[in-house]
mmCIF file of C-alpha atoms in Angstrom:
data_model
loop_
_atom_site.group_PDB
_atom_site.id
_atom_site.type_symbol
_atom_site.label_atom_id
_atom_site.label_comp_id
_atom_site.label_asym_id
_atom_site.label_seq_id
_atom_site.Cartn_x
_atom_site.Cartn_y
_atom_site.Cartn_z
ATOM 1 C CA UNK A 30 6.238 -10.444 -10.523
ATOM 2 C CA UNK A 31 4.187 -7.236 -10.934
ATOM 3 C CA UNK A 32 1.102 -6.828 -13.097
ATOM 4 C CA UNK A 33 1.801 -3.363 -14.525
ATOM 5 C CA UNK A 34 -1.010 -0.828 -15.102
ATOM 6 C CA UNK A 35 -3.683 -3.541 -15.191
ATOM 7 C CA UNK A 36 -6.608 -1.184 -15.800
ATOM 8 C CA UNK A 37 -5.118 0.908 -18.601
ATOM 9 C CA UNK A 38 -7.826 -0.270 -20.984
ATOM 10 C CA UNK A 39 -5.348 -1.406 -23.630
ATOM 11 C CA UNK A 40 -3.857 -4.815 -22.947
ATOM 12 C CA UNK A 41 -6.444 -6.796 -21.054
ATOM 13 C CA UNK A 42 -10.033 -5.895 -20.239
ATOM 14 C CA UNK A 43 -12.182 -7.852 -17.819
ATOM 15 C CA UNK A 44 -14.821 -6.960 -15.243
ATOM 16 C CA UNK A 45 -13.890 -9.967 -13.079
ATOM 17 C CA UNK A 46 -11.125 -8.990 -10.611
ATOM 18 C CA UNK A 47 -9.978 -12.609 -10.369
ATOM 19 C CA UNK A 48 -8.919 -12.480 -14.018
ATOM 20 C CA UNK A 49 -6.102 -10.144 -12.899
ATOM 21 C CA UNK A 50 -4.778 -12.497 -10.200
ATOM 22 C CA UNK A 51 -1.931 -14.877 -10.989
ATOM 23 C CA UNK A 52 -0.343 -15.743 -7.632
ATOM 24 C CA UNK A 53 -0.254 -14.446 -4.080
ATOM 25 C CA UNK A 54 2.686 -12.356 -2.830
ATOM 26 C CA UNK A 55 3.115 -10.585 -6.150
ATOM 27 C CA UNK A 56 2.496 -6.963 -7.091
ATOM 28 C CA UNK A 57 -0.270 -5.005 -8.758
ATOM 29 C CA UNK A 58 0.663 -1.549 -10.005
ATOM 30 C CA UNK A 59 -1.833 0.690 -8.229
ATOM 31 C CA UNK A 60 -0.302 4.167 -8.587
ATOM 32 C CA UNK A 61 0.243 4.660 -12.319
ATOM 33 C CA UNK A 62 1.609 7.851 -13.969
ATOM 34 C CA UNK A 63 0.086 10.052 -11.230
ATOM 35 C CA UNK A 64 -2.047 9.673 -8.127
ATOM 36 C CA UNK A 65 -4.900 11.498 -9.873
ATOM 37 C CA UNK A 66 -4.843 9.502 -13.114
ATOM 38 C CA UNK A 67 -8.143 7.691 -13.760
ATOM 39 C CA UNK A 68 -6.193 4.471 -14.264
ATOM 40 C CA UNK A 69 -4.784 4.811 -10.740
ATOM 41 C CA UNK A 70 -8.326 5.029 -9.371
ATOM 42 C CA UNK A 71 -9.332 1.937 -11.372
ATOM 43 C CA UNK A 72 -6.171 0.048 -10.358
ATOM 44 C CA UNK A 73 -6.821 0.864 -6.678
ATOM 45 C CA UNK A 74 -10.397 -0.424 -6.946
ATOM 46 C CA UNK A 75 -9.133 -3.614 -8.578
ATOM 47 C CA UNK A 76 -6.528 -4.096 -5.815
ATOM 48 C CA UNK A 77 -9.080 -3.620 -3.017
ATOM 49 C CA UNK A 78 -11.514 -5.963 -4.796
ATOM 50 C CA UNK A 79 -8.798 -8.626 -4.943
ATOM 51 C CA UNK A 80 -7.956 -8.105 -1.267
ATOM 52 C CA UNK A 81 -11.651 -8.511 -0.433
ATOM 53 C CA UNK A 82 -11.632 -11.762 -2.425
ATOM 54 C CA UNK A 83 -8.870 -13.099 -0.154
ATOM 55 C CA UNK A 84 -5.967 -12.585 -2.554
ATOM 56 C CA UNK A 85 -2.617 -11.484 -1.136
ATOM 57 C CA UNK A 86 -1.243 -8.885 -3.530
ATOM 58 C CA UNK A 87 1.109 -5.994 -2.899
ATOM 59 C CA UNK A 88 0.385 -2.470 -4.124
ATOM 60 C CA UNK A 89 3.213 -1.055 -6.253
ATOM 61 C CA UNK A 90 3.815 2.198 -8.120
ATOM 62 C CA UNK A 91 5.316 3.153 -11.434
ATOM 63 C CA UNK A 92 5.878 6.256 -13.489
ATOM 64 C CA UNK A 93 5.471 5.155 -17.077
ATOM 65 C CA UNK A 94 6.412 8.344 -18.920
ATOM 66 C CA UNK A 95 9.472 6.823 -20.648
ATOM 67 C CA UNK A 96 11.236 10.157 -20.392
ATOM 68 C CA UNK A 97 12.339 12.551 -17.713
ATOM 69 C CA UNK A 98 12.148 11.035 -14.241
ATOM 70 C CA UNK A 99 9.236 12.117 -12.066
ATOM 71 C CA UNK A 100 8.203 11.844 -8.428
ATOM 72 C CA UNK A 101 4.519 11.490 -9.293
ATOM 73 C CA UNK A 102 4.352 7.805 -8.386
ATOM 74 C CA UNK A 103 7.014 6.339 -6.163
ATOM 75 C CA UNK A 104 7.660 3.258 -4.091
ATOM 76 C CA UNK A 105 9.246 3.970 -0.702
ATOM 77 C CA UNK A 106 11.676 1.384 0.660
ATOM 78 C CA UNK A 107 13.661 1.596 3.893
ATOM 79 C CA UNK A 108 16.673 -0.315 2.582
ATOM 80 C CA UNK A 109 19.816 -1.340 4.444
ATOM 81 C CA UNK A 110 21.995 0.126 1.698
ATOM 82 C CA UNK A 111 21.682 2.251 -1.437
ATOM 83 C CA UNK A 112 22.344 -0.691 -3.713
ATOM 84 C CA UNK A 113 20.227 -2.857 -5.994
ATOM 85 C CA UNK A 114 20.527 -5.733 -3.525
ATOM 86 C CA UNK A 115 19.655 -3.438 -0.640
ATOM 87 C CA UNK A 116 16.403 -2.413 -2.331
ATOM 88 C CA UNK A 117 15.530 -5.815 -3.751
ATOM 89 C CA UNK A 118 15.806 -7.498 -0.345
ATOM 90 C CA UNK A 119 12.732 -5.492 0.686
ATOM 91 C CA UNK A 120 10.954 -5.274 -2.677
ATOM 92 C CA UNK A 121 10.890 -9.046 -3.131
ATOM 93 C CA UNK A 122 9.019 -9.574 0.169
ATOM 94 C CA UNK A 123 6.601 -6.647 -0.168
ATOM 95 C CA UNK A 124 8.067 -4.626 2.703
ATOM 96 C CA UNK A 125 7.561 -1.200 1.122
ATOM 97 C CA UNK A 126 4.949 1.496 0.714
ATOM 98 C CA UNK A 127 3.488 2.933 -2.457
ATOM 99 C CA UNK A 128 3.722 6.711 -2.584
ATOM 100 C CA UNK A 129 6.076 9.444 -1.459
ATOM 101 C CA UNK A 130 5.618 8.830 2.270
ATOM 102 C CA UNK A 131 7.365 6.280 4.441
ATOM 103 C CA UNK A 132 5.089 3.710 6.074
ATOM 104 C CA UNK A 133 6.370 0.895 8.248
ATOM 105 C CA UNK A 134 4.185 -1.742 9.858
ATOM 106 C CA UNK A 135 4.622 -4.973 11.779
ATOM 107 C CA UNK A 136 2.427 -7.518 13.525
ATOM 108 C CA UNK A 137 4.744 -9.012 16.106
ATOM 109 C CA UNK A 138 7.985 -9.382 14.144
ATOM 110 C CA UNK A 139 6.237 -9.876 10.769
ATOM 111 C CA UNK A 140 6.680 -6.977 8.355
ATOM 112 C CA UNK A 141 4.508 -5.658 5.529
ATOM 113 C CA UNK A 142 3.892 -7.969 2.610
ATOM 114 C CA UNK A 143 3.893 -11.150 4.707
ATOM 115 C CA UNK A 144 1.510 -13.288 6.773
ATOM 116 C CA UNK A 145 1.385 -14.317 10.418
ATOM 117 C CA UNK A 146 -0.998 -15.532 13.114
ATOM 118 C CA UNK A 147 -2.581 -12.422 14.697
ATOM 119 C CA UNK A 148 -3.570 -14.153 17.947
ATOM 120 C CA UNK A 149 -1.837 -12.550 20.943
ATOM 121 C CA UNK A 150 0.105 -10.126 18.735
ATOM 122 C CA UNK A 151 0.321 -6.329 18.575
ATOM 123 C CA UNK A 152 0.169 -4.278 15.417
ATOM 124 C CA UNK A 153 2.566 -1.346 15.269
ATOM 125 C CA UNK A 154 2.960 1.167 12.480
ATOM 126 C CA UNK A 155 4.707 4.433 11.794
ATOM 127 C CA UNK A 156 4.328 7.171 9.180
ATOM 128 C CA UNK A 157 7.224 9.518 8.473
ATOM 129 C CA UNK A 158 9.398 11.000 5.746
ATOM 130 C CA UNK A 159 7.025 12.908 3.468
ATOM 131 C CA UNK A 160 9.812 12.972 0.923
ATOM 132 C CA UNK A 161 7.880 13.936 -2.191
ATOM 133 C CA UNK A 162 4.285 14.419 -1.070
ATOM 134 C CA UNK A 163 4.690 17.190 1.473
ATOM 135 C CA UNK A 164 2.745 20.403 1.104
ATOM 136 C CA UNK A 165 2.732 22.299 4.400
ATOM 137 C CA UNK A 166 -0.479 24.086 3.435
ATOM 138 C CA UNK A 167 -2.320 20.731 3.325
ATOM 139 C CA UNK A 168 -3.620 18.462 6.074
ATOM 140 C CA UNK A 169 -3.065 14.692 6.055
ATOM 141 C CA UNK A 170 -4.877 11.781 7.668
ATOM 142 C CA UNK A 171 -3.647 8.255 8.372
ATOM 143 C CA UNK A 172 -5.979 5.255 8.425
ATOM 144 C CA UNK A 173 -5.401 1.773 9.820
ATOM 145 C CA UNK A 174 -7.629 -0.613 7.884
ATOM 146 C CA UNK A 175 -8.542 -4.152 8.973
ATOM 147 C CA UNK A 176 -10.174 -5.965 6.079
ATOM 148 C CA UNK A 177 -12.758 -3.503 4.785
ATOM 149 C CA UNK A 178 -13.076 -1.490 8.023
ATOM 150 C CA UNK A 179 -11.122 1.554 9.174
ATOM 151 C CA UNK A 180 -10.270 0.730 12.797
ATOM 152 C CA UNK A 181 -8.164 3.810 13.597
ATOM 153 C CA UNK A 182 -7.545 7.188 12.004
ATOM 154 C CA UNK A 183 -5.818 10.385 13.018
ATOM 155 C CA UNK A 184 -4.619 13.635 11.535
ATOM 156 C CA UNK A 185 -0.873 13.753 10.880
ATOM 157 C CA UNK A 186 1.692 16.457 11.416
ATOM 158 C CA UNK A 187 3.770 15.720 8.311
ATOM 159 C CA UNK A 188 6.872 17.304 9.858
ATOM 160 C CA UNK A 189 6.900 14.778 12.730
ATOM 161 C CA UNK A 190 7.053 10.966 12.767
ATOM 162 C CA UNK A 191 3.775 9.315 13.820
ATOM 163 C CA UNK A 192 3.626 6.035 15.747
ATOM 164 C CA UNK A 193 0.671 3.878 16.758
ATOM 165 C CA UNK A 194 0.178 0.438 18.338
ATOM 166 C CA UNK A 195 -2.761 -1.698 19.421
ATOM 167 C CA UNK A 196 -3.605 -5.330 20.051
ATOM 168 C CA UNK A 197 -4.150 -7.169 16.786
ATOM 169 C CA UNK A 198 -7.653 -8.501 16.190
ATOM 170 C CA UNK A 199 -7.264 -12.226 15.608
ATOM 171 C CA UNK A 200 -10.385 -12.137 13.408
ATOM 172 C CA UNK A 201 -9.076 -9.459 11.020
ATOM 173 C CA UNK A 202 -8.141 -10.883 7.605
ATOM 174 C CA UNK A 203 -5.339 -8.326 7.165
ATOM 175 C CA UNK A 204 -4.129 -4.915 8.246
ATOM 176 C CA UNK A 205 -2.933 -2.102 6.013
ATOM 177 C CA UNK A 206 -2.241 1.647 6.325
ATOM 178 C CA UNK A 207 -3.185 4.522 4.031
ATOM 179 C CA UNK A 208 -2.411 8.241 4.082
ATOM 180 C CA UNK A 209 -4.855 10.671 2.483
ATOM 181 C CA UNK A 210 -4.219 14.313 1.642
ATOM 182 C CA UNK A 211 -7.376 15.775 3.209
ATOM 183 C CA UNK A 212 -7.019 19.080 1.388
ATOM 184 C CA UNK A 213 -7.185 17.509 -2.068
ATOM 185 C CA UNK A 214 -8.901 14.241 -1.018
ATOM 186 C CA UNK A 215 -6.175 12.324 -2.855
ATOM 187 C CA UNK A 216 -4.894 8.966 -1.647
ATOM 188 C CA UNK A 217 -1.200 9.737 -1.147
ATOM 189 C CA UNK A 218 0.429 6.568 0.208
ATOM 190 C CA UNK A 219 -0.437 2.903 0.707
ATOM 191 C CA UNK A 220 1.365 0.502 3.014
ATOM 192 C CA UNK A 221 1.326 -3.124 1.953
ATOM 193 C CA UNK A 222 -0.850 -5.469 4.023
ATOM 194 C CA UNK A 223 0.074 -8.022 6.627
ATOM 195 C CA UNK A 224 -2.283 -10.982 6.323
ATOM 196 C CA UNK A 225 -3.669 -13.229 9.043
ATOM 197 C CA UNK A 226 -2.658 -16.856 8.442
ATOM 198 C CA UNK A 227 -5.802 -18.021 10.278
ATOM 199 C CA UNK A 228 -8.126 -16.295 7.782
ATOM 200 C CA UNK A 229 -8.367 -17.703 4.260
#
């Protein structure tokens, strides 16, 4: 289940983020039409507000032009095969990133979109494959976010894979990864969270 373009101002209007939540481990379309669209900004704010409220929602993307295909808003999945089943096996558990950059993350052996106990675990993530967002004249920055706090950030070389690992904080409610184009100050990719089962 994905709530598509929730903040488009047409179908449903509410100032209470909880009015947009139906069930955990479902999607909310964050990137909509383009990364610079005002609705994308509003959708992102709604998603982060719901995360702060303890809801477990995945960020998704969708190009809603109903015409020629575009790479403006993509979902990146590292699938086992180029088949519908291959993609859906990852999409249905939230193990994907929103945007034209590949993000992978795990806490222990738990992948994005899921929950686990953080105690005694390590968080590992990688950023690679700038398949539709790459502009070699731009600089990019990756952020590891725990709850509402950025706990690590670094500049990326978009032509090289980036890897990072640290001990997981057992008091963090969730971890997630973002990539920002520093040149344009545009949020370019979002990795789905991994939630801490000990934090409600």
